Short mmCIF file of C-alpha atoms in Angstrom, two decimals:
data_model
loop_
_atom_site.label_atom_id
_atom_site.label_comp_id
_atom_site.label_asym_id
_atom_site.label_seq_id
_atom_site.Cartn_x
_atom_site.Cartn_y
_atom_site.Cartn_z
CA UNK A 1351 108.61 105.05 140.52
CA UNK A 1352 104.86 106.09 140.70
CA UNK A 1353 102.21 103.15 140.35
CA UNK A 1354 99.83 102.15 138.59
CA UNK A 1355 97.05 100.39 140.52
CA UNK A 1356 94.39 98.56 138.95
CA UNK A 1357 90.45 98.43 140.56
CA UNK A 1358 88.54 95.07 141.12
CA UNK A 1359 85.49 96.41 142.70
CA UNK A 1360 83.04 92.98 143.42
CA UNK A 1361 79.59 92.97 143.86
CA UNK A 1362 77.58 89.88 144.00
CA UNK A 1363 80.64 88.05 143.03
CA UNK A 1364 81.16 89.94 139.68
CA UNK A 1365 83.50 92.33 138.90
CA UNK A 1366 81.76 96.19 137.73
CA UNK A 1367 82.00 99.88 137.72
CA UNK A 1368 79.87 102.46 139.49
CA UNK A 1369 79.19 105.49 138.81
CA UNK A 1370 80.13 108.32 141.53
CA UNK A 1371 79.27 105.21 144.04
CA UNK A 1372 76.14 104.95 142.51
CA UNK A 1373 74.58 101.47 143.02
CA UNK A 1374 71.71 102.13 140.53
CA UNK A 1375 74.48 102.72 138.17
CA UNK A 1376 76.46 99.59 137.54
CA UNK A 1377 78.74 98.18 134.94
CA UNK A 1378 79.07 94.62 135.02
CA UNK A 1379 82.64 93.57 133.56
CA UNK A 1380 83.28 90.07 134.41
CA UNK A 1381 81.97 86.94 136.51
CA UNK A 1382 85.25 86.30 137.26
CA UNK A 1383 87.51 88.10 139.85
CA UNK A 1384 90.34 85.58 139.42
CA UNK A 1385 90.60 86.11 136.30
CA UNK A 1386 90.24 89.36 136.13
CA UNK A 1387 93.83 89.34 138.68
CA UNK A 1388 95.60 86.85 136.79
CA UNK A 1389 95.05 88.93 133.21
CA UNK A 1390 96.32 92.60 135.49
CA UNK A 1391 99.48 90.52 136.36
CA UNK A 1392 100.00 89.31 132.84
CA UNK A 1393 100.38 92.77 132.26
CA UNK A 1394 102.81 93.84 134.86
CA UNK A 1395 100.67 94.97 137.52
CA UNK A 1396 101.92 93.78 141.02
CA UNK A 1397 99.46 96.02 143.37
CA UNK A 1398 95.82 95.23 142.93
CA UNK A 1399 93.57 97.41 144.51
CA UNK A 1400 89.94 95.51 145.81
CA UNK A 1401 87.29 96.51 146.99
CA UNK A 1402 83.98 94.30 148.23
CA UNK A 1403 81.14 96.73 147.34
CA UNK A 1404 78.38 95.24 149.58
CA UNK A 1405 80.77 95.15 152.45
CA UNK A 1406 80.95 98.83 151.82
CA UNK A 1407 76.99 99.65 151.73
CA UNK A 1408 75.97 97.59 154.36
CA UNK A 1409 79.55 97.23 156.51
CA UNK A 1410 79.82 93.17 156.72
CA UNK A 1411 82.24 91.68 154.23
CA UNK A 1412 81.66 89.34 151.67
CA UNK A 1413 84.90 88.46 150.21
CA UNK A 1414 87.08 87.27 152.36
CA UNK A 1415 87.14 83.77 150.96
CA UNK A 1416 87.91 85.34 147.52
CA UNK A 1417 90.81 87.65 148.99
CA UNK A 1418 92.73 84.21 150.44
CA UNK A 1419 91.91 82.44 146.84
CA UNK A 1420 93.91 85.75 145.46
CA UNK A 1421 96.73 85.49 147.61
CA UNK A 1422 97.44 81.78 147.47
CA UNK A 1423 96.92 81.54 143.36
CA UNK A 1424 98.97 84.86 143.07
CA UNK A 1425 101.56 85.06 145.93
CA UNK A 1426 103.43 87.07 144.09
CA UNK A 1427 100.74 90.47 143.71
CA UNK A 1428 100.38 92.70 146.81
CA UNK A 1429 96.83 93.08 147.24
CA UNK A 1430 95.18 96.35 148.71
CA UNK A 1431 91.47 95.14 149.73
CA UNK A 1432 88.76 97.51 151.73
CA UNK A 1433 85.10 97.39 151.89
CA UNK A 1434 83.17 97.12 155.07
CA UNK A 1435 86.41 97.10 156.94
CA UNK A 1436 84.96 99.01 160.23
CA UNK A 1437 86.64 97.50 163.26
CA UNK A 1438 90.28 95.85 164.94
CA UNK A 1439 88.51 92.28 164.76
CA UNK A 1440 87.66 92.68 160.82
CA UNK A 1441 90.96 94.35 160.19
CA UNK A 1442 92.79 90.88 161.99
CA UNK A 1443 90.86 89.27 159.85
CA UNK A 1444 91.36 90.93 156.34
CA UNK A 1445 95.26 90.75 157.48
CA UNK A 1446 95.03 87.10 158.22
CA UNK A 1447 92.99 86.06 154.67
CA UNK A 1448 95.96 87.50 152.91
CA UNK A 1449 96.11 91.33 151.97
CA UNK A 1450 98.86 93.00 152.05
CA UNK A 1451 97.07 96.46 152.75
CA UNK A 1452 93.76 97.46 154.87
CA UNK A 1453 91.92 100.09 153.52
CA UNK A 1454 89.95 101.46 156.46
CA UNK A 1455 87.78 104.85 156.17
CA UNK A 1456 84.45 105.10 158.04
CA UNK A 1457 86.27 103.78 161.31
CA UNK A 1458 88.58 106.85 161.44
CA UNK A 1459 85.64 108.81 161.98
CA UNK A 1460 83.23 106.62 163.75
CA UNK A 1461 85.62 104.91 166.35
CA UNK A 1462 88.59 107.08 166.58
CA UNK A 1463 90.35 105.47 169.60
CA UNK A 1464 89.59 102.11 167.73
CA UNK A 1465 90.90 103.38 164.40
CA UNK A 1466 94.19 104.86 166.53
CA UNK A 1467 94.78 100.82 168.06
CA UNK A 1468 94.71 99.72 164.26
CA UNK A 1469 97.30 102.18 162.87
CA UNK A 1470 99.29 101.66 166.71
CA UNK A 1471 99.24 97.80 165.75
CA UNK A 1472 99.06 97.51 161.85
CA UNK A 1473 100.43 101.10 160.33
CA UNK A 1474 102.55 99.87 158.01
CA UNK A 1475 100.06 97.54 156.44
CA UNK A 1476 96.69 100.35 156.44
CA UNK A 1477 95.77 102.89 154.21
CA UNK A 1478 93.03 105.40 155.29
CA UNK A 1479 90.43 106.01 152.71
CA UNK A 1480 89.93 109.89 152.78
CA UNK A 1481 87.53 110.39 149.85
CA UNK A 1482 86.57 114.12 148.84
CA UNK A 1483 82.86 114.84 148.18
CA UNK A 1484 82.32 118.58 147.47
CA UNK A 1485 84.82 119.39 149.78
CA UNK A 1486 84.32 117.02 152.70
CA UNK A 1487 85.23 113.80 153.79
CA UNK A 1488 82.37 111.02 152.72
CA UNK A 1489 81.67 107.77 154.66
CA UNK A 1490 79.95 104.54 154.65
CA UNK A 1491 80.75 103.71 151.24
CA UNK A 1492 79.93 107.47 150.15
CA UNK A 1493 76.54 107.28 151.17
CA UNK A 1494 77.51 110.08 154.15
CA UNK A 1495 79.20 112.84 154.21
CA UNK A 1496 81.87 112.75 158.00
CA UNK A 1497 81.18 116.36 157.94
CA UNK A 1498 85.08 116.72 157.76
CA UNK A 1499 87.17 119.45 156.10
CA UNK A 1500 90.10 117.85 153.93
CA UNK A 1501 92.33 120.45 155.92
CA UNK A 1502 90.78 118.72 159.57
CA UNK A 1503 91.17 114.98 157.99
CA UNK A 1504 94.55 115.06 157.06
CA UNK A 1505 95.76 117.06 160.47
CA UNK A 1506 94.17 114.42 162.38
CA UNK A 1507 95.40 111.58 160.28
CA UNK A 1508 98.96 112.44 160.31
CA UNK A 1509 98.90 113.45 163.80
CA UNK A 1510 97.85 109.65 164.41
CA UNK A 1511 100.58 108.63 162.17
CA UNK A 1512 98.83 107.38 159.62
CA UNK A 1513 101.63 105.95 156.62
CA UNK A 1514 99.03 105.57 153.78
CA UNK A 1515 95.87 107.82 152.75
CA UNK A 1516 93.64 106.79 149.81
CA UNK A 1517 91.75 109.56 148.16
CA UNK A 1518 88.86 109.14 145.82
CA UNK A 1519 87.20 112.47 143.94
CA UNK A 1520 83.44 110.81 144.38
CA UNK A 1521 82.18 113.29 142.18
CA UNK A 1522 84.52 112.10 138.97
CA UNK A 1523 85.40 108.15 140.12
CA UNK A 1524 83.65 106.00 136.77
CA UNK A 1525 82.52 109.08 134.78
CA UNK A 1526 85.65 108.68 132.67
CA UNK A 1527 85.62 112.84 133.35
CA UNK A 1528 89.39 113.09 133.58
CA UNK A 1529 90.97 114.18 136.95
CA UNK A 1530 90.28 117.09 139.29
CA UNK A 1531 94.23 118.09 138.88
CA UNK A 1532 93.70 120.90 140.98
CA UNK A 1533 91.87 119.22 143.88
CA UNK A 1534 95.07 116.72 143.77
CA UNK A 1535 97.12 119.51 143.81
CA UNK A 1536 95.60 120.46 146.94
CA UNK A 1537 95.76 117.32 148.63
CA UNK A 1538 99.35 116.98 147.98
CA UNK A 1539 99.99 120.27 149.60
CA UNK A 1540 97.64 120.01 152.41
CA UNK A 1541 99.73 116.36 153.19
CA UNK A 1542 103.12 117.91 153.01
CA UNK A 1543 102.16 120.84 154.47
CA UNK A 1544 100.26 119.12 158.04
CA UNK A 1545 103.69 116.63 157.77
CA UNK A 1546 105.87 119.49 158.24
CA UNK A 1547 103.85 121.23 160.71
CA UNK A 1548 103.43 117.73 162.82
CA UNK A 1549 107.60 117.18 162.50
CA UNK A 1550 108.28 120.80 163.36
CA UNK A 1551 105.85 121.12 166.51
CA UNK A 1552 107.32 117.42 167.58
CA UNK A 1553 110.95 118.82 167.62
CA UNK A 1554 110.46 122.18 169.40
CA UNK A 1555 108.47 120.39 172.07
CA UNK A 1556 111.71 118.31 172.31
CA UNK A 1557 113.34 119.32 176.13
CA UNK A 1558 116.68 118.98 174.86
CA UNK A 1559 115.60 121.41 171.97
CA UNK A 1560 113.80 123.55 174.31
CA UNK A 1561 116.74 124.44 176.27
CA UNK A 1562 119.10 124.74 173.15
CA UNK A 1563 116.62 127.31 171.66
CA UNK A 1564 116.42 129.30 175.23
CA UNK A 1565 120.51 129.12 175.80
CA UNK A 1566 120.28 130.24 171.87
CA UNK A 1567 117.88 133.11 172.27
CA UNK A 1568 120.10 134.52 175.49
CA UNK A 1569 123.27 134.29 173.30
CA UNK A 1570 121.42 136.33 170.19
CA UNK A 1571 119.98 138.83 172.14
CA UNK A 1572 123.45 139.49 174.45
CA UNK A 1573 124.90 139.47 170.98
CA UNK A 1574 122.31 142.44 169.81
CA UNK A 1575 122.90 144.31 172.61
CA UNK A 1576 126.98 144.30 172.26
CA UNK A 1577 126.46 145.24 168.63
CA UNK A 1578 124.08 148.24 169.42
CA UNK A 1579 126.02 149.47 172.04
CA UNK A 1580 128.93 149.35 169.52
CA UNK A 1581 126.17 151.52 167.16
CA UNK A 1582 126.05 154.10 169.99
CA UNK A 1583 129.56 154.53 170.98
CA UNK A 1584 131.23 157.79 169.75
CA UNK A 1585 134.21 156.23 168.42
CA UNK A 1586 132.38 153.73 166.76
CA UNK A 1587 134.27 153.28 162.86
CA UNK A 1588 133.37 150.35 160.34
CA UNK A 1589 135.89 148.18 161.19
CA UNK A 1590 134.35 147.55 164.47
CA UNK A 1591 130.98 147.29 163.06
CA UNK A 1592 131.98 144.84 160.19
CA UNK A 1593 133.94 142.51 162.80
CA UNK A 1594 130.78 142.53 165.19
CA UNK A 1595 128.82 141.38 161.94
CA UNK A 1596 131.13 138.65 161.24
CA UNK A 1597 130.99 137.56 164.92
CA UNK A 1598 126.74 137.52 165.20
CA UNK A 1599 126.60 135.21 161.65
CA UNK A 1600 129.11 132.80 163.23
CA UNK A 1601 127.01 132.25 166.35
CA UNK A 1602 124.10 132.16 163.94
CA UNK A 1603 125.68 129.26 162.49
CA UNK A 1604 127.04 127.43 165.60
CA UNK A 1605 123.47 127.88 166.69
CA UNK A 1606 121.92 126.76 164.01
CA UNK A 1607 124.18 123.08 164.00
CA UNK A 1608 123.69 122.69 167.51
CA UNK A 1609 120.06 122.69 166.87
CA UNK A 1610 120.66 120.19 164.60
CA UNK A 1611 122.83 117.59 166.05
CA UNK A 1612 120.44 117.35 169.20
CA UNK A 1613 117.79 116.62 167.22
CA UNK A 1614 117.52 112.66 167.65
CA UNK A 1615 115.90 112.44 163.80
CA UNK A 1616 115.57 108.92 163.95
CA UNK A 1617 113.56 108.77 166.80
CA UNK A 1618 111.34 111.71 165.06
CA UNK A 1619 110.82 110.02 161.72
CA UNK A 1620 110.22 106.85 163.59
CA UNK A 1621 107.09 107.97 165.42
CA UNK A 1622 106.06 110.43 161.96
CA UNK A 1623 107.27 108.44 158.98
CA UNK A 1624 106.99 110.68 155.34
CA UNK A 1625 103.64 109.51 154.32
CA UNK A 1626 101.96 108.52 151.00
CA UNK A 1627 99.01 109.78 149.09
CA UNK A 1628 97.14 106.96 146.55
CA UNK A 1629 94.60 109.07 144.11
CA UNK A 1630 91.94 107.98 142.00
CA UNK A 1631 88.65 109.41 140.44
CA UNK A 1632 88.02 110.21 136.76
CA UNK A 1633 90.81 108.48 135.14
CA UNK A 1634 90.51 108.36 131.50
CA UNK A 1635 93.69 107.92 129.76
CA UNK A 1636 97.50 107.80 129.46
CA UNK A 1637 97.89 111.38 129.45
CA UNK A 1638 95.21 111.97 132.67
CA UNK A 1639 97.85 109.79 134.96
CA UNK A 1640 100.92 111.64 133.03
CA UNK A 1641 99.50 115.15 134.28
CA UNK A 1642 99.19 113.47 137.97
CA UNK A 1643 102.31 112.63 138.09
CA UNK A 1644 103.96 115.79 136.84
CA UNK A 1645 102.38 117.55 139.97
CA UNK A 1646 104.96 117.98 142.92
CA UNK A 1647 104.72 114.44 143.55
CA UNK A 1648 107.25 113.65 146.11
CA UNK A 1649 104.04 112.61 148.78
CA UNK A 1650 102.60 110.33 146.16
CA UNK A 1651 102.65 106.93 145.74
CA UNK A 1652 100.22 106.50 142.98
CA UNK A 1653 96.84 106.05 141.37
CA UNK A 1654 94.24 103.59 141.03
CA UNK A 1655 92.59 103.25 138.10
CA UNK A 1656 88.72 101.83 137.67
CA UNK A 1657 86.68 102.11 134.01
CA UNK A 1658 89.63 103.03 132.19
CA UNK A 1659 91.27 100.52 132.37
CA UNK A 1660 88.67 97.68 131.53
CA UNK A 1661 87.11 100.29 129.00
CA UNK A 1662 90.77 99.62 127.26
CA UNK A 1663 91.89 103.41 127.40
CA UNK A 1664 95.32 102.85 129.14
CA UNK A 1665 98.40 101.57 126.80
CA UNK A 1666 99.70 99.31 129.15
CA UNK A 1667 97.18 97.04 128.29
CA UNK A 1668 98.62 97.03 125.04
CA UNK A 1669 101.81 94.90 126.05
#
């Protein structure tokens, strides 16, 4: 089942809305964060997604004390928090206040090898914020652009092993625009598409695969050869042909499941586990999340949802 994440963005202790990560263009909600959380999970939410705002402009976090209120008043809500979140030592710490998840972004560009020590240590609990601005990758709370093609992000990310990526459409998050469908639609495919590509070039580097595709090349083209020289021979009828036919698609096959069974899968999907794709940016209603979801979702995990939601547009507030 796809989710549905609610935002708490906090800035000076209050929970608001920007516009396209404008700080000159803030919506103040509510002075209170906790109870913000505690009215989501009356609802059903159990995923909160938070983000400190100021540790995201200026990269030194602010909320910590808030995020370990959270968890020990709501043990029972997984909490996604990001914000400032630009080294190993602050991601230790985030992990140890209480969230579940570590959104980290500007570090995968800035500090690769530090960025590949948190995923190494921590993959199951990060998610790397990838968030599209005109086409590229934006940093530093949005205010730079990584100079990073989507298509460059995502091959590096999943090449790292990265289990969770985060994407925000900067131009549409809080303008209540609805969804850039298509650009999803390409992020989904670029993720799948990189995944397979990652999975594929892992297994043919294999040794044991190596040799079973050599040994399996040999016995197709000695195959080939047999079969044209039964082509050229003078006596050459249909029977012969037909039974040589038969003969090349069963080593085919034998081929093909001794590929397979060397293949140790396990240890494969171990070291490149299917990942995830979380969405958000323009979300304005029921039917802007149904359209999401009817994409060719199997890569995504789900959205996050900002203005909407404490505008009152979604129906699950309704329960």
């Amino acid at each position: 089942m796809k989710l549905v994440i609610p935002a708490i963005d906090v800035y000076e202790g209050k929970v608001v809305r920007l516009t396209r990560g404008d700080f000159s263009q803030i919506t103040v909600y509510s002075e209170d964060p906790i109870g913000v959380i505690e009215h989501f999970r009356s609802k059903g939410f159990r995923r909160i997604h938070v983000v400190d705002l100021e540790g995201a402009k200026t990269g030194e976090i602010r909320i910590l004390g808030l995020i370990k209120k959270m968890k020990e008043r709501f043990d029972d809500i997984l909490l996604q928090f990001g914000g400032g979140v630009r080294s190993y030592e602050v991601v230790e710490r985030v992990i140890e206040a209480g969230a579940d998840f570590v959104i980290v972004g500007t570090m995968f560009v800035k500090d690769p090898e530090g960025f590949e020590r948190v995923v190494s240590d921590f993959r199951e609990k990060v998610i790397l914020s990838l968030d599209v601005n005109a086409g590229k990758v934006a940093v530093h709370g949005w205010q730079a652009d990584s100079g990073l093609s989507i298509e460059e992000a995502f091959e590096k990310a999943l090449r790292i092993g990265v289990l969770r990526i985060m994407s925000t459409d900067v131009t549409r998050d809080g303008t209540l625009l609805g969804p850039d469908v298509n650009l999803i639609s390409l992020l989904l495919d670029t993720m799948k598409r990189k995944y397979f590509d990652i999975v594929i070039d892992e297994i043919v580097g294999l040794e044991s695969v190596k040799k079973a595709i050599e040994e399996g090349l040999a016995l197709i083209t000695r195959e080939v050869d047999e079969f044209m020289d039964i082509l050229k021979g003078p006596y050459s009828g249909g029977y012969e042909v037909r039974r040589k036919i038969e003969e090349y698609d069963k080593s085919l096959d034998r081929y093909r499941d001794s590929i397979k069974d060397i293949v140790p899968w396990d240890e494969v999907l171990r070291k490149y586990p299917k990942p995830l794709l979380i969405v958000s940016g323009g979300i304005s209603s029921d039917s802007d999340i149904e359209e999401i979801f009817k994409l060719d979702n199997s890569f995504l995990e789900g959205v996050i949802v900002g203005k909407s939601i404490y505008e009152g547009r979604l129906s699950i507030l309704d329960k």
